[in-house]
Short mmCIF file of C-alpha atoms in Angstrom, two decimals:
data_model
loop_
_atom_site.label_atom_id
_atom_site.label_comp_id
_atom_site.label_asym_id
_atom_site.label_seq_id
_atom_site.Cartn_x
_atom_site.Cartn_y
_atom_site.Cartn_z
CA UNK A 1 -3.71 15.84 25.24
CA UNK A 2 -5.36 15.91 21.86
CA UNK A 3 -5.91 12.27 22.11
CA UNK A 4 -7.67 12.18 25.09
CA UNK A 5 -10.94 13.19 23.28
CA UNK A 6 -11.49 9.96 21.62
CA UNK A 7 -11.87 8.40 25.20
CA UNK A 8 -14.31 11.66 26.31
CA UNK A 9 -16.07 13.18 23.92
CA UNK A 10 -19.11 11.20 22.16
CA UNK A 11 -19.01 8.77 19.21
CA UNK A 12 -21.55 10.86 16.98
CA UNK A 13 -19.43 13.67 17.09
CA UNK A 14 -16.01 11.82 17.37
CA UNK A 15 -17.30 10.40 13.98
CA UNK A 16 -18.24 13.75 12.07
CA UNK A 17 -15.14 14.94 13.53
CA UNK A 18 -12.59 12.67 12.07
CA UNK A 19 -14.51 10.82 9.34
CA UNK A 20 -16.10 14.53 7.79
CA UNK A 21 -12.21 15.57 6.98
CA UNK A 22 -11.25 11.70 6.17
CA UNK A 23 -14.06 11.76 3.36
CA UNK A 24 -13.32 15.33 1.70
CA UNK A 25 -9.57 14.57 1.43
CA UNK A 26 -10.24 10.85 0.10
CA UNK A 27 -12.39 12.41 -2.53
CA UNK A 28 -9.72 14.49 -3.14
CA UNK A 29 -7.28 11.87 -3.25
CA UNK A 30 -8.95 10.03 -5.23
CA UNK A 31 -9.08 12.74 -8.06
CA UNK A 32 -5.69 11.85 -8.63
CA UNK A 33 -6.43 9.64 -11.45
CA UNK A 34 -9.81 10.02 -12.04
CA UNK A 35 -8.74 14.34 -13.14
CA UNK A 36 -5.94 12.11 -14.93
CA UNK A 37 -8.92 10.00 -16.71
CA UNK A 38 -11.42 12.89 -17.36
CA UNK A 39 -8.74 15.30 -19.27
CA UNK A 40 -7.31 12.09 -21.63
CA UNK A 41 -10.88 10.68 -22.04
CA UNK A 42 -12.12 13.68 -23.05
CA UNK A 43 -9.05 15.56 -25.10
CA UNK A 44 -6.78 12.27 -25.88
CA UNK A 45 -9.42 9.93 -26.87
CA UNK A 46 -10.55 6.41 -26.16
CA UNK A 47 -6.96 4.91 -27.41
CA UNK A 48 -5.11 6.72 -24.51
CA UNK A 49 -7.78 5.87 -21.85
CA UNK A 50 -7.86 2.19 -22.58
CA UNK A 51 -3.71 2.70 -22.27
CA UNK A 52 -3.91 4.29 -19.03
CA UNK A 53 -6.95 1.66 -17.95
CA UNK A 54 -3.75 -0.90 -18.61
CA UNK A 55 -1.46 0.95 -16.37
CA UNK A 56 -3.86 1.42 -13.14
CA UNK A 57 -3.54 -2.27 -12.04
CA UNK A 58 0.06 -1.16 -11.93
CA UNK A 59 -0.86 1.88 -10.52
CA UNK A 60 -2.87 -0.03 -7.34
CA UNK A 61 0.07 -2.21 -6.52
CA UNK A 62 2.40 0.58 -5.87
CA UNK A 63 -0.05 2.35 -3.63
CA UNK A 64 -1.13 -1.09 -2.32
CA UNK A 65 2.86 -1.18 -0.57
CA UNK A 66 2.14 2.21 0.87
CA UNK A 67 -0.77 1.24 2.39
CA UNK A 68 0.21 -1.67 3.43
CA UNK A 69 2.43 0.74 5.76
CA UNK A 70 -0.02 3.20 6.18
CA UNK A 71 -2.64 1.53 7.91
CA UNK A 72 -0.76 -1.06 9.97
CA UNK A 73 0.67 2.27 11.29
CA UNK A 74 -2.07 4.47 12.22
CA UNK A 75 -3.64 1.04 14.14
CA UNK A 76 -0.89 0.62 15.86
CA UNK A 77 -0.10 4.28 17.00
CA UNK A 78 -4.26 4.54 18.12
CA UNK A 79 -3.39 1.35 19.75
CA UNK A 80 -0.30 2.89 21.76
CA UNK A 81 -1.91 5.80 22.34
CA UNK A 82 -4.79 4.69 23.93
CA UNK A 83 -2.63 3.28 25.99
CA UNK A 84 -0.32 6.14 27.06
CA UNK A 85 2.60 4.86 25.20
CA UNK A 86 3.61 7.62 23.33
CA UNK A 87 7.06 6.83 23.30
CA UNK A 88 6.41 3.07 21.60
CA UNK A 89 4.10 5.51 18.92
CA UNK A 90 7.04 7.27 17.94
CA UNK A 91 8.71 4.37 16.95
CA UNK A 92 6.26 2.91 15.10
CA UNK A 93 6.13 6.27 13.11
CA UNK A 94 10.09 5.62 12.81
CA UNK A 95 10.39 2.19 11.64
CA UNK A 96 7.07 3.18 9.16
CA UNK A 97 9.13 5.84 7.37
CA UNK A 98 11.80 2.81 6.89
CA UNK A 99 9.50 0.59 5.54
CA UNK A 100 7.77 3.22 2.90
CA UNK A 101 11.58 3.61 1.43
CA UNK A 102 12.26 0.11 1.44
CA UNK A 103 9.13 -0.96 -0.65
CA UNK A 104 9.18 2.15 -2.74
CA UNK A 105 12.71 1.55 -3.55
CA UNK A 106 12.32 -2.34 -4.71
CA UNK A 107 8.65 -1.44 -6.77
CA UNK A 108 10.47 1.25 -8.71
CA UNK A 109 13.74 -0.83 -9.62
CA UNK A 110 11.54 -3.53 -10.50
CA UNK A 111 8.60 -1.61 -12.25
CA UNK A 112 11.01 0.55 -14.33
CA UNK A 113 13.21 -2.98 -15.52
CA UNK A 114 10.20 -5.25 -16.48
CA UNK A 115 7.61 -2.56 -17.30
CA UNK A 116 6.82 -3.93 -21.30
CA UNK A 117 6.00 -7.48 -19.78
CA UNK A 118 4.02 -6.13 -16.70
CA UNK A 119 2.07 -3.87 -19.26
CA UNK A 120 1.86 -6.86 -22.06
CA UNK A 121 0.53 -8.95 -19.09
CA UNK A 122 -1.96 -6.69 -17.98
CA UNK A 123 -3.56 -6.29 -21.10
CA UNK A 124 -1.69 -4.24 -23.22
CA UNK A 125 -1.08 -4.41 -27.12
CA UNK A 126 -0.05 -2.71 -29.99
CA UNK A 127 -2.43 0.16 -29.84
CA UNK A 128 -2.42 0.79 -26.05
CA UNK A 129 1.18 -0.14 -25.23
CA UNK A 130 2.69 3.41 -26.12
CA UNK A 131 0.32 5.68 -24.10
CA UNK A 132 0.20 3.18 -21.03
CA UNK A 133 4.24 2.89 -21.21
CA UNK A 134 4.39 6.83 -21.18
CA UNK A 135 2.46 7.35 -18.57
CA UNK A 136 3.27 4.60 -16.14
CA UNK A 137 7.27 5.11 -16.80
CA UNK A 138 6.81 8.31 -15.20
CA UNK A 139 4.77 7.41 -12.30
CA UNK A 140 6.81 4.48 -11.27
CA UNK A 141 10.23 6.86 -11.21
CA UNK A 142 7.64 9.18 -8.63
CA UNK A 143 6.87 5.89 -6.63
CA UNK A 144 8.95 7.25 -3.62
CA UNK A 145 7.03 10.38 -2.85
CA UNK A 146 3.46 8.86 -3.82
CA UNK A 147 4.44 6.23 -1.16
CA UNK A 148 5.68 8.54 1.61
CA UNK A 149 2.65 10.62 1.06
CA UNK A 150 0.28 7.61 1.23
CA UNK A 151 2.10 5.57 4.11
CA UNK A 152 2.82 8.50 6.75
CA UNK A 153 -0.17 10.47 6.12
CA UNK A 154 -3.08 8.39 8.06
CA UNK A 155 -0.80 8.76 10.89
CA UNK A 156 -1.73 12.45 11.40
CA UNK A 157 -5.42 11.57 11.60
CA UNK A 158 -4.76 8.65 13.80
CA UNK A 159 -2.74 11.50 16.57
CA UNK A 160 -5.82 13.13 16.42
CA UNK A 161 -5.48 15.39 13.72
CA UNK A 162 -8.04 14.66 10.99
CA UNK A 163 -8.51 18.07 9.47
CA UNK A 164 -4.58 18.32 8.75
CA UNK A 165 -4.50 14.64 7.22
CA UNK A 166 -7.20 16.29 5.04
CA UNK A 167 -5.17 19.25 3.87
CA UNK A 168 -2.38 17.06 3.22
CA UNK A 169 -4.71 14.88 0.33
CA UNK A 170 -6.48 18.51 -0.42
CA UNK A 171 -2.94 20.35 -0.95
CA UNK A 172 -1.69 17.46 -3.91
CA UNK A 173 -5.24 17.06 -5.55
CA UNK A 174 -5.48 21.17 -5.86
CA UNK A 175 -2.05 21.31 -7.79
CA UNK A 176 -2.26 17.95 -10.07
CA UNK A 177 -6.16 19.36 -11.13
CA UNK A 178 -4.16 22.50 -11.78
CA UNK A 179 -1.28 21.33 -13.70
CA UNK A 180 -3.20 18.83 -16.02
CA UNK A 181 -4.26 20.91 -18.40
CA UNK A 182 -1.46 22.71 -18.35
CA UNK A 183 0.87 20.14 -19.38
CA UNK A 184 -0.84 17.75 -21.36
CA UNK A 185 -2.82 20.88 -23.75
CA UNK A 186 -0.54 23.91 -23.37
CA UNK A 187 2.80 21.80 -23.21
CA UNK A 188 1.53 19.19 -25.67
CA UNK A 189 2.90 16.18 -23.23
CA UNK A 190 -0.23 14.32 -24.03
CA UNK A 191 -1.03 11.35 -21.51
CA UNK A 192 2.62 12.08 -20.34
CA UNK A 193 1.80 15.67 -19.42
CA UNK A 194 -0.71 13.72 -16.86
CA UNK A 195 2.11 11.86 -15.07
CA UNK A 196 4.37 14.69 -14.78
CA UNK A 197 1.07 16.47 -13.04
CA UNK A 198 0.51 13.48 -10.59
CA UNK A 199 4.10 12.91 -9.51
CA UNK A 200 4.60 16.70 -8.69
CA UNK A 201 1.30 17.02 -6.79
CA UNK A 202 2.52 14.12 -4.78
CA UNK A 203 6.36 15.49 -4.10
CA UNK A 204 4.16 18.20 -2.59
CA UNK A 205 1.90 16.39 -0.42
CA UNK A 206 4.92 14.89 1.23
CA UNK A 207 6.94 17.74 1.76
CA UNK A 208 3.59 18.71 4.15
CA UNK A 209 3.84 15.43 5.65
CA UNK A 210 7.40 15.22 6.31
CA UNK A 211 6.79 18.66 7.79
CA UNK A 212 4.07 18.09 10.04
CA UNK A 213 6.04 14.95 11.86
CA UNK A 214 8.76 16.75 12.31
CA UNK A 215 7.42 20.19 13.49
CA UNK A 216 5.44 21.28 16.91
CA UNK A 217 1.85 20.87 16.16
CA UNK A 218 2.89 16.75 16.18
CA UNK A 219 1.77 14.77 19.00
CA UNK A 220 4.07 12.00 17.15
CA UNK A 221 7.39 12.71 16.15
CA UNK A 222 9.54 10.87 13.58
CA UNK A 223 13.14 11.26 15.27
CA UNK A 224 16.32 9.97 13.97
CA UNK A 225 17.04 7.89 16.68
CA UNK A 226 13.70 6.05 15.82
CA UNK A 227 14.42 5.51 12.14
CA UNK A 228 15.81 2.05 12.43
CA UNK A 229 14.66 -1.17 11.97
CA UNK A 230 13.05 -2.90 15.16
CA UNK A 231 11.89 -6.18 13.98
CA UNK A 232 9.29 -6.61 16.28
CA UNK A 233 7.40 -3.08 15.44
CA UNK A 234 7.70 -4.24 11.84
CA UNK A 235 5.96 -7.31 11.96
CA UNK A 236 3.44 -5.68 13.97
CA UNK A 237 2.62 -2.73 11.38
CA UNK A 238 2.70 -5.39 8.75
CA UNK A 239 0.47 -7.60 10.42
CA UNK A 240 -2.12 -5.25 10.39
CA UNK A 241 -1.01 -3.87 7.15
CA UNK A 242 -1.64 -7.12 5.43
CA UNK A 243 -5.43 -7.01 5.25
CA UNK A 244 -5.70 -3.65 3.17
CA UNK A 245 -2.31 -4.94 1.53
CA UNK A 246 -4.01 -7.61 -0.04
CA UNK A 247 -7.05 -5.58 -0.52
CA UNK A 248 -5.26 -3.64 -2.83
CA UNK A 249 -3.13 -6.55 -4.12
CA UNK A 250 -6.44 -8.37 -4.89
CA UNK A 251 -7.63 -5.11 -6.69
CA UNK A 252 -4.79 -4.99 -9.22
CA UNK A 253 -4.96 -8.53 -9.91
CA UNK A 254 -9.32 -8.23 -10.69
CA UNK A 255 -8.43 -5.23 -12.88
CA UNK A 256 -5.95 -7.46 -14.75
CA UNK A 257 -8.36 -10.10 -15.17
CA UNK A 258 -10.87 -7.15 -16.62
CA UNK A 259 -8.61 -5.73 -18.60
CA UNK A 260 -7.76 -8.82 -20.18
CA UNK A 261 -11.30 -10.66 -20.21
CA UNK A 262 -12.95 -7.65 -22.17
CA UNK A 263 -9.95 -7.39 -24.41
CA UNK A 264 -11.00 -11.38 -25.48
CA UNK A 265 -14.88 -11.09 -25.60
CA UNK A 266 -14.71 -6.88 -26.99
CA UNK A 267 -11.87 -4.52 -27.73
CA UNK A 268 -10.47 -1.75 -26.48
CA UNK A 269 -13.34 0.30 -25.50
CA UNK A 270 -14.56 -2.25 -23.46
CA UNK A 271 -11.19 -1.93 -21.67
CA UNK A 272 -11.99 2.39 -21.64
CA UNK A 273 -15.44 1.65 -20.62
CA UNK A 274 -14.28 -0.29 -17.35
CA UNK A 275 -11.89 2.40 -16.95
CA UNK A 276 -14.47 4.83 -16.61
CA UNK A 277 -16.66 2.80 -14.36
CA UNK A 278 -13.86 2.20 -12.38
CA UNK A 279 -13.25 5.72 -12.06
CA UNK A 280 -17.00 6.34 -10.99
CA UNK A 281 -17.31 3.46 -8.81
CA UNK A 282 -14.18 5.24 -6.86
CA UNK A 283 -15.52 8.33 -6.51
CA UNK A 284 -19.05 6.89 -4.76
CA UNK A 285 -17.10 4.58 -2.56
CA UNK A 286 -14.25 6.41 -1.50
CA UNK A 287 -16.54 8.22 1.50
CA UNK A 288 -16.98 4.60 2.64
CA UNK A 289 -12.51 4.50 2.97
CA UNK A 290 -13.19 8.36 4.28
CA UNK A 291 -15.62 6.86 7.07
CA UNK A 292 -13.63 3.85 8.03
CA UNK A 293 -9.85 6.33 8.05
CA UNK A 294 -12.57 8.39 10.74
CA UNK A 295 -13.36 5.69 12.30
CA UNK A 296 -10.13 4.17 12.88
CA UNK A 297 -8.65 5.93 15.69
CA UNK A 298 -11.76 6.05 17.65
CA UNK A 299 -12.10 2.08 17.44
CA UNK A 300 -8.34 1.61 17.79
CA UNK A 301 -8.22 3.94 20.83
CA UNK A 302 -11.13 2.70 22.70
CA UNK A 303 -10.35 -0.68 22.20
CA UNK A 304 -6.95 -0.16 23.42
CA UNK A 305 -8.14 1.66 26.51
CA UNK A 306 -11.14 -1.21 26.61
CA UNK A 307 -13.91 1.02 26.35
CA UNK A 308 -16.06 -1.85 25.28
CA UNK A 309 -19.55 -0.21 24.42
CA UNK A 310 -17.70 3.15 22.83
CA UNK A 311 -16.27 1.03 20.06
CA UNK A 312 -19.53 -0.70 19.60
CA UNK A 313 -21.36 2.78 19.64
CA UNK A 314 -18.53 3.27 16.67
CA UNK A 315 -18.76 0.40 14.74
CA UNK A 316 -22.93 0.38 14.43
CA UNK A 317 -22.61 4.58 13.45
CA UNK A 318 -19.57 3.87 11.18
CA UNK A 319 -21.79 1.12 9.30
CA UNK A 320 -25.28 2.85 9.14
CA UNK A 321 -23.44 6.02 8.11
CA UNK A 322 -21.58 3.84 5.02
CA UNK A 323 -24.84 2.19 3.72
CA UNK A 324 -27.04 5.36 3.50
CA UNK A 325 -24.28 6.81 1.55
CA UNK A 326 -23.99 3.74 -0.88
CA UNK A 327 -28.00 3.84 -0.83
CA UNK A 328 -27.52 6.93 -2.14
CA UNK A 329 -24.63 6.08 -4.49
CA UNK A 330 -26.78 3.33 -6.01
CA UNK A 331 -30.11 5.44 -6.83
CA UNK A 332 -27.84 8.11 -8.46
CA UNK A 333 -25.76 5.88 -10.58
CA UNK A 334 -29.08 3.65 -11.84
CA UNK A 335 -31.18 6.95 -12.95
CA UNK A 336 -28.21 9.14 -14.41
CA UNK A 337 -25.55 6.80 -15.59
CA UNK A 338 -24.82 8.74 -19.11
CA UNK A 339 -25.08 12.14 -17.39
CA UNK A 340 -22.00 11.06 -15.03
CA UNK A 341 -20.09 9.03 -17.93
CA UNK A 342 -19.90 12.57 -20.03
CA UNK A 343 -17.90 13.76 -17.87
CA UNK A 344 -15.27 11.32 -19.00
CA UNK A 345 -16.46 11.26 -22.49
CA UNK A 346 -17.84 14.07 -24.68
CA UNK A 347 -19.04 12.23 -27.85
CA UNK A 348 -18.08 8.43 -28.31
CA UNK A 349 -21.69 6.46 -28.34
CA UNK A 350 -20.35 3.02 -28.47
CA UNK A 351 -18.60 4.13 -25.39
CA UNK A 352 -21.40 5.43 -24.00
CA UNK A 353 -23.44 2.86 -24.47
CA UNK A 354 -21.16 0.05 -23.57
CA UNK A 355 -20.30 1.81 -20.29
CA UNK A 356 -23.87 2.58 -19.37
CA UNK A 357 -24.96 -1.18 -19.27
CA UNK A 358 -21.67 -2.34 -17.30
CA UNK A 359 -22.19 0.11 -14.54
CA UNK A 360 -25.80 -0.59 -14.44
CA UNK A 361 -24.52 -3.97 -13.96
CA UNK A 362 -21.81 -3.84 -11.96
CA UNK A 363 -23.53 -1.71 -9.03
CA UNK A 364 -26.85 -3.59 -8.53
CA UNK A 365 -25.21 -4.69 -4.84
CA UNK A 366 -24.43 -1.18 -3.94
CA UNK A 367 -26.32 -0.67 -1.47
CA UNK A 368 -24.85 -3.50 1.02
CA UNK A 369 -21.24 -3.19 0.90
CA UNK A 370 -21.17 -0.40 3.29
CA UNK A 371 -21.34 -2.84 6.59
CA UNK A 372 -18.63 -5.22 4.73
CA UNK A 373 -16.03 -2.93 4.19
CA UNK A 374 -16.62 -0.97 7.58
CA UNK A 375 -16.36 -4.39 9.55
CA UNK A 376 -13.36 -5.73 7.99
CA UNK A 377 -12.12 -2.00 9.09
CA UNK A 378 -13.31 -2.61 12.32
CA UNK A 379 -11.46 -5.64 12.73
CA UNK A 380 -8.13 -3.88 11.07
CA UNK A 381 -8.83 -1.23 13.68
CA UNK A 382 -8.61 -3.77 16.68
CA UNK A 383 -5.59 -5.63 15.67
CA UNK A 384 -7.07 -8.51 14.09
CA UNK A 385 -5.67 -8.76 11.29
CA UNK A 386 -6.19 -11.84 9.80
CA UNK A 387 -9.96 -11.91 10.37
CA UNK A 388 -9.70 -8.50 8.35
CA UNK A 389 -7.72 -9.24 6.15
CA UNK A 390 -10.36 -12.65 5.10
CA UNK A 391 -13.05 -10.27 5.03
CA UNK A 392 -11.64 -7.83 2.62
CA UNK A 393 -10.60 -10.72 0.54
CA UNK A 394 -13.72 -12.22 0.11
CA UNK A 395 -15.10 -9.51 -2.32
CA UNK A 396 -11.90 -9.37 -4.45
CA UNK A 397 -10.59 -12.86 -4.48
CA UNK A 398 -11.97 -15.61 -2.82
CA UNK A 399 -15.53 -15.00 -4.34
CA UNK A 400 -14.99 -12.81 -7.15
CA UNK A 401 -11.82 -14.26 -9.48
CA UNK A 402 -13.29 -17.25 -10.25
CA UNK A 403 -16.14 -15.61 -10.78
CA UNK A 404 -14.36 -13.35 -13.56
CA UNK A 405 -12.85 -16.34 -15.16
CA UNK A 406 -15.58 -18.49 -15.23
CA UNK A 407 -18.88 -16.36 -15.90
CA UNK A 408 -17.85 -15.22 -19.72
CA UNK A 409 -17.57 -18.27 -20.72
CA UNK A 410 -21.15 -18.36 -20.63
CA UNK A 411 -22.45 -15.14 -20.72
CA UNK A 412 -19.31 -13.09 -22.39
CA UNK A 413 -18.96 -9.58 -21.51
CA UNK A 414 -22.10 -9.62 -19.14
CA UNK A 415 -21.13 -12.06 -17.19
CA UNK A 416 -17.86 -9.74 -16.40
CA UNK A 417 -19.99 -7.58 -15.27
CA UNK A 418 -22.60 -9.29 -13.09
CA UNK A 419 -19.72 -11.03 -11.14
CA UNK A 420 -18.84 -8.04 -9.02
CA UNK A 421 -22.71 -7.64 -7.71
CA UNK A 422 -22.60 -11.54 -7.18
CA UNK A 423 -19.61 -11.46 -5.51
CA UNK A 424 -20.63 -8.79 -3.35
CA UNK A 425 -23.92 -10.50 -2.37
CA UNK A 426 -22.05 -13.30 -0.54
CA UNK A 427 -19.45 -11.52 0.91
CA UNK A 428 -21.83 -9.56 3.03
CA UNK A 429 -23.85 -12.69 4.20
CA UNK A 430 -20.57 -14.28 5.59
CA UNK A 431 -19.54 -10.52 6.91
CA UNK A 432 -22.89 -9.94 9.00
CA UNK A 433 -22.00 -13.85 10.24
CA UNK A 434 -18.63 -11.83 11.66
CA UNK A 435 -20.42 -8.54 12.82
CA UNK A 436 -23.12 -11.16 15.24
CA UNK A 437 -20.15 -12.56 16.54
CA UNK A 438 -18.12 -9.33 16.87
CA UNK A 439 -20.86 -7.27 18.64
CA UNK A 440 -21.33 -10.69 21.11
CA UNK A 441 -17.59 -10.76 21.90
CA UNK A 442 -17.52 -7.18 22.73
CA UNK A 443 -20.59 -6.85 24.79
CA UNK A 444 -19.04 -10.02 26.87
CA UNK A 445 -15.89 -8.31 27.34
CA UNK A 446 -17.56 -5.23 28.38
CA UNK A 447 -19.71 -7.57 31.43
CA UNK A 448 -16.63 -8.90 32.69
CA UNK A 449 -15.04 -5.09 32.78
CA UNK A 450 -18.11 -4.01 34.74
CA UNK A 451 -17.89 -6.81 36.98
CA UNK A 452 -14.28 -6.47 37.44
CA UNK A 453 -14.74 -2.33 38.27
CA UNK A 454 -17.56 -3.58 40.75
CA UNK A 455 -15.95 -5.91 42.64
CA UNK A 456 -13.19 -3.65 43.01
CA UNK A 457 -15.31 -1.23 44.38
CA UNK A 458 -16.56 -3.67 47.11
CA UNK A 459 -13.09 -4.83 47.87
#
């Protein structure tokens, strides 16, 4: 079986295998809303990017629900296939496909009923209001098919198919880079033009997905007979689910405090500035999520089949691999910050300026969060979630809320923008407390398998 090579073939090129494909179609996936962001900053103005800056938090909590499915899911189908179980992966798959509905169904009800007070609460006013309510009324109503898209497709990769999970983030990117300038310039739709764009890319995308589970080339299959609810399966996707859950959760609520912090010590191109740095922060980070989706199944699998030293061979390539890039990352966005912010704005130099010293700012840690994110992954990947699930929070909430709230009242805008780098700083000295004790714990576990096979052998 397909599978079979994550147990056989070696970790290097397990890792460029899986994590090569996982990192072109995240960058494509992320274009999403960073195309979305480069054609309004540039065409619409600074008005209509702060609006759709107001609408992302919003934005990160839908897609937060279909990753909270999404990666629960591919764990736990590594996790059964590494053990054989192909029939328990299946309905996992099943009961996934239930819970993508369910969520996407209750966000857009919800989203579409209170969306002037969510907007109004997330930093919104009279002058960004209209754009940001245009263009997040549409998205929410395309919540269902952005969900499915997000929530079934990690399971391809974690069957063993990387390259096709790829296509499937490649295939929706292509046609919503495509169709923005068609509809927001030769349609005149404006920052509406750029939802219509998104949610068709993503109907798309899902079709390919649906296809692929259903069709031959599967090693999974989603079956009727496995779409309904087990309870137990559930709770076990969700488990696992939680940590990037509340990753994302955690996300939309620092982006709120931003949005709204900014808007009380600057206006509203403070709020377009952090859009844009947002934006480029994504796009130099997003190989890091490419690395850890690669990395995934060959943890999840090895671990399942307790191949003790393969998934430590994974986790120290996984990490090294993450920090060069964010190395990397960090010398390019320090010497040419205003080269990469004109992509997103052709002529604004209070913009310009503004957004050059917050990213300046904001990325001095760079270079470090490679190793936390990739062992709070490694953790996800192994079924614990809850030590996960602290680790990702420790960045976005535990250290770096209060930080928000409490740094510009002394500093104002800076000190919005140094408490990301502090924040960062301490997270990784409690993560590389984790990754001693992890590495420990698995080299333990891989004596007592040796010892196990050996007196075996002598029995």
């Amino acid at each position: 079986m397909k599978n079979k090579q994550l147990e056989e073939d070696s970790i290097l090129s397990l890792l460029l295998k899986f994590s090569l494909p996982a990192i072109v179609g995240m960058l494509v996936q992320s274009t999403y809303n960073i195309v979305d962001r480069i054609f309004i900053g540039r065409y619409l103005g600074a008005i209509a990017l702060s609006g759709v800056g107001v609408a992302y938090p919003v934005m990160t909590i839908t897609n937060a629900f279909g990753m909270f499915v999404s990666m629960g899911t591919a764990a736990r189908i590594s996790i059964a296939l590494g053990k054989g179980d192909k029939a328990k992966a299946e309905k996992i798959l099943g009961n996934a496909f239930i819970l993508v509905l369910f969520f996407a169904f209750i966000l857009t009800i919800l989203g579409l009923i209170f969306i002037n007070p969510i907007l109004i609460a997330f930093g919104g006013n009279e002058v960004t209001l209209p754009y940001a309510k245009d263009y997040l009324h549409i998205i929410l109503v395309g919540t269902i098919v952005q969900n499915l898209s997000i929530g079934l497709n990690r399971s391809i990769a974690a069957e063993g198919n990387p390259k096709l999970s790829m296509y499937t983030m490649l295939i929706g990117a292509v046609v919503n880079t495509i169709l923005d300038p068609i509809f927001i310039f030769y349609f005149n739709m404006g920052v509406k033009g750029a939802a219509y764009a998104t949610v068709i890319s993503q109907i798309i995308s899902t079709i390919w997905v649906l296809y692929h589970f259903t069709s031959s080339r599967s090693i999974v299959k989603l079956k009727p007979s496995n779409i309904r609810v087990n309870i137990k399966i559930v709770l076990s996707i969700l488990s696992i689910g939680m940590s990037p859950f509340a990753m994302n959760i955690a996300a939309s609520v620092v982006q709120l405090l931003y949005n709204v912090n900014l808007s009380q010590y600057g206006d509203y191109t403070y709020i377009a500035a952090y859009s844009i740095i947002n934006s480029i922060i994504l796009i130099f980070i997003t190989p890091i999520f490419g690395i850890n989706q690669g990395a995934q199944p060959i943890i999840g699998y090895n671990y399942g089949a307790k191949n003790y030293d393969r998934v430590k061979k994974a986790i120290t390539l996984s990490s090294l691999g993450a920090t060069l890039l964010m190395v990397l990352a960090f010398c390019i966005i320090q010497l040419f910050p205003q080269q990469i912010i004109h992509i997103f704005d052709k002529d604004n130099e209070s913009l310009l300026q503004i957004t050059t010293e917050g990213i300046r700012l904001v990325t001095l840690t760079l270079p470090i969060i490679g190793i936390q994110m990739t062992i709070s992954n490694t953790f996800q990947a192994m079924g614990k979630a809850w030590v996960s699930m602290f680790l990702a929070l420790l960045r976005q909430v535990i250290i770096l809320i209060p930080l928000i709230i409490f740094l510009p009242k002394w500093y104002g805008v800076k000190g919005i923008w140094l408490s990301t780098p502090i924040s960062d700083a301490a997270a990784a000295l409690i993560t590389a407390y984790y990754m001693i004790n992890l590495y420990k714990d698995l080299r333990k576990k891989d004596i007592t398998k040796n010892l196990k096979a050996t007196e075996l052998q002598v029995g």
